[in-house]
Amino acid sequence: MLVSHSAGLAAEAVALVRGIAGDDVPVAAAGGTEDGGLGTSLDLIEAALRAVDQGDGVLLVPDLGSSVLTACLVEEAGRVVVADVPFVEGAIAAAVMAGTGAPLADVLAAAEEARAFRKL
């Protein structure tokens, strides 16, 4: 699940993740505020969490600042985990691993490996 200050950024990142990892991988966007502004909404995060939770755990990938702090409010050890990873690369790595049916710990590990991805 992607948590961003911007609804547009979160939605486009989800579209990219689905384009690479496939439409079957449960991923959702929680971006912006209820009125469409920039910010972070606990209500939107909780709704997106319910939408993707299939009982195997959910990884939250926030962008920065208050989205991290707000995502941490819903963290539950072993069930809902906030990943300290690059937003796009971490989300894609996590989704690809989740698509294999891997457990939450492996999905988190794949996302964390994205920190070391080099572009050149």
mmCIF file of C-alpha atoms in Angstrom:
data_model
loop_
_atom_site.group_PDB
_atom_site.id
_atom_site.type_symbol
_atom_site.label_atom_id
_atom_site.label_comp_id
_atom_site.label_asym_id
_atom_site.label_seq_id
_atom_site.Cartn_x
_atom_site.Cartn_y
_atom_site.Cartn_z
ATOM 1 C CA MET A 1 0.000 0.000 0.000
ATOM 2 C CA LEU A 2 1.352 3.416 -0.964
ATOM 3 C CA VAL A 3 0.927 6.396 1.350
ATOM 4 C CA SER A 4 1.671 9.822 -0.078
ATOM 5 C CA HIS A 5 0.979 13.488 0.508
ATOM 6 C CA SER A 6 -0.450 13.601 -3.012
ATOM 7 C CA ALA A 7 -3.430 11.592 -4.230
ATOM 8 C CA GLY A 8 -2.168 11.910 -7.792
ATOM 9 C CA LEU A 9 1.323 10.677 -6.962
ATOM 10 C CA ALA A 10 -0.036 7.713 -5.000
ATOM 11 C CA ALA A 11 -2.473 6.763 -7.774
ATOM 12 C CA GLU A 12 0.167 6.987 -10.513
ATOM 13 C CA ALA A 13 2.631 4.969 -8.444
ATOM 14 C CA VAL A 14 -0.035 2.280 -7.959
ATOM 15 C CA ALA A 15 -0.632 2.249 -11.725
ATOM 16 C CA LEU A 16 3.104 1.772 -12.310
ATOM 17 C CA VAL A 17 3.291 -1.008 -9.712
ATOM 18 C CA ARG A 18 0.337 -2.817 -11.299
ATOM 19 C CA GLY A 19 1.858 -2.383 -14.745
ATOM 20 C CA ILE A 20 5.031 -4.118 -13.604
ATOM 21 C CA ALA A 21 3.827 -6.573 -10.944
ATOM 22 C CA GLY A 22 0.433 -7.347 -12.453
ATOM 23 C CA ASP A 23 -3.161 -6.542 -11.651
ATOM 24 C CA ASP A 24 -3.530 -9.479 -9.253
ATOM 25 C CA VAL A 25 -1.173 -8.005 -6.651
ATOM 26 C CA PRO A 26 -3.227 -6.223 -3.984
ATOM 27 C CA VAL A 27 -2.020 -2.627 -3.913
ATOM 28 C CA ALA A 28 -3.844 0.568 -3.034
ATOM 29 C CA ALA A 29 -3.173 4.273 -2.829
ATOM 30 C CA ALA A 30 -3.774 6.429 0.220
ATOM 31 C CA GLY A 31 -2.802 9.901 -0.897
ATOM 32 C CA GLY A 32 -3.694 13.403 0.068
ATOM 33 C CA THR A 33 -6.560 14.522 2.233
ATOM 34 C CA GLU A 34 -10.273 13.836 2.074
ATOM 35 C CA ASP A 35 -10.875 17.185 0.357
ATOM 36 C CA GLY A 36 -8.268 16.485 -2.331
ATOM 37 C CA GLY A 37 -5.530 18.635 -0.870
ATOM 38 C CA LEU A 38 -1.936 17.836 -0.076
ATOM 39 C CA GLY A 39 -1.436 16.052 3.201
ATOM 40 C CA THR A 40 -1.992 12.728 4.844
ATOM 41 C CA SER A 41 -5.258 11.256 6.078
ATOM 42 C CA LEU A 42 -5.525 8.515 8.673
ATOM 43 C CA ASP A 43 -9.049 7.747 7.398
ATOM 44 C CA LEU A 44 -7.801 7.244 3.823
ATOM 45 C CA ILE A 45 -4.952 5.049 5.052
ATOM 46 C CA GLU A 46 -7.310 2.889 7.100
ATOM 47 C CA ALA A 47 -9.739 2.536 4.164
ATOM 48 C CA ALA A 48 -6.949 1.535 1.768
ATOM 49 C CA LEU A 49 -5.604 -0.893 4.359
ATOM 50 C CA ARG A 50 -8.980 -2.611 4.606
ATOM 51 C CA ALA A 51 -9.172 -2.772 0.801
ATOM 52 C CA VAL A 52 -5.888 -4.678 0.386
ATOM 53 C CA ASP A 53 -5.719 -6.737 3.573
ATOM 54 C CA GLN A 54 -6.143 -10.386 2.628
ATOM 55 C CA GLY A 55 -5.075 -11.712 6.018
ATOM 56 C CA ASP A 56 -1.394 -12.257 5.200
ATOM 57 C CA GLY A 57 -0.203 -8.832 6.314
ATOM 58 C CA VAL A 58 0.165 -5.481 4.601
ATOM 59 C CA LEU A 59 3.276 -3.489 3.816
ATOM 60 C CA LEU A 60 2.904 0.297 3.851
ATOM 61 C CA VAL A 61 5.321 2.358 1.761
ATOM 62 C CA PRO A 62 5.065 6.049 2.700
ATOM 63 C CA ASP A 63 6.696 8.885 0.798
ATOM 64 C CA LEU A 64 8.013 11.264 3.482
ATOM 65 C CA GLY A 65 7.406 13.280 6.621
ATOM 66 C CA SER A 66 3.892 13.137 8.006
ATOM 67 C CA SER A 67 2.907 10.245 5.746
ATOM 68 C CA VAL A 68 5.482 8.154 7.606
ATOM 69 C CA LEU A 69 4.221 9.316 10.981
ATOM 70 C CA THR A 70 0.578 8.730 10.039
ATOM 71 C CA ALA A 71 1.316 5.293 8.553
ATOM 72 C CA CYS A 72 3.031 4.346 11.812
ATOM 73 C CA LEU A 73 -0.283 4.914 13.623
ATOM 74 C CA VAL A 74 -1.754 1.816 11.962
ATOM 75 C CA GLU A 75 1.337 -0.370 12.293
ATOM 76 C CA GLU A 76 0.766 -3.739 13.989
ATOM 77 C CA ALA A 77 3.719 -6.048 14.497
ATOM 78 C CA GLY A 78 3.605 -8.944 12.061
ATOM 79 C CA ARG A 79 0.425 -7.718 10.368
ATOM 80 C CA VAL A 80 0.847 -4.116 9.202
ATOM 81 C CA VAL A 81 4.436 -2.990 8.646
ATOM 82 C CA VAL A 82 5.748 0.415 7.578
ATOM 83 C CA ALA A 83 8.723 0.104 5.237
ATOM 84 C CA ASP A 84 11.574 2.623 5.293
ATOM 85 C CA VAL A 85 12.308 2.263 1.587
ATOM 86 C CA PRO A 86 12.416 4.354 -1.599
ATOM 87 C CA PHE A 87 8.825 5.104 -2.588
ATOM 88 C CA VAL A 88 8.763 3.839 -6.171
ATOM 89 C CA GLU A 89 11.539 1.249 -6.167
ATOM 90 C CA GLY A 90 10.489 -0.175 -2.799
ATOM 91 C CA ALA A 91 6.849 -0.411 -3.838
ATOM 92 C CA ILE A 92 7.696 -2.244 -7.047
ATOM 93 C CA ALA A 93 10.098 -4.667 -5.369
ATOM 94 C CA ALA A 94 7.536 -5.390 -2.646
ATOM 95 C CA ALA A 95 4.707 -5.939 -5.127
ATOM 96 C CA VAL A 96 6.749 -8.273 -7.303
ATOM 97 C CA MET A 97 7.671 -10.353 -4.244
ATOM 98 C CA ALA A 98 4.082 -10.278 -2.931
ATOM 99 C CA GLY A 99 2.934 -11.544 -6.323
ATOM 100 C CA THR A 100 4.880 -14.754 -5.712
ATOM 101 C CA GLY A 101 2.827 -15.439 -2.584
ATOM 102 C CA ALA A 102 5.792 -14.738 -0.306
ATOM 103 C CA PRO A 103 5.191 -14.012 3.387
ATOM 104 C CA LEU A 104 5.202 -10.439 4.707
ATOM 105 C CA ALA A 105 8.777 -10.713 6.021
ATOM 106 C CA ASP A 106 10.043 -11.586 2.534
ATOM 107 C CA VAL A 107 8.013 -8.803 0.948
ATOM 108 C CA LEU A 108 9.569 -6.340 3.409
ATOM 109 C CA ALA A 109 13.063 -7.717 2.723
ATOM 110 C CA ALA A 110 12.589 -7.273 -1.027
ATOM 111 C CA ALA A 111 11.448 -3.686 -0.515
ATOM 112 C CA GLU A 112 14.433 -2.985 1.739
ATOM 113 C CA GLU A 113 16.816 -4.280 -0.919
ATOM 114 C CA ALA A 114 15.572 -1.431 -3.132
ATOM 115 C CA ARG A 115 17.678 0.958 -1.035
ATOM 116 C CA ALA A 116 20.763 -0.466 -2.726
ATOM 117 C CA PHE A 117 19.454 -0.394 -6.310
ATOM 118 C CA ARG A 118 21.810 1.599 -8.500
ATOM 119 C CA LYS A 119 20.735 3.231 -11.727
ATOM 120 C CA LEU A 120 24.168 3.427 -13.292
#
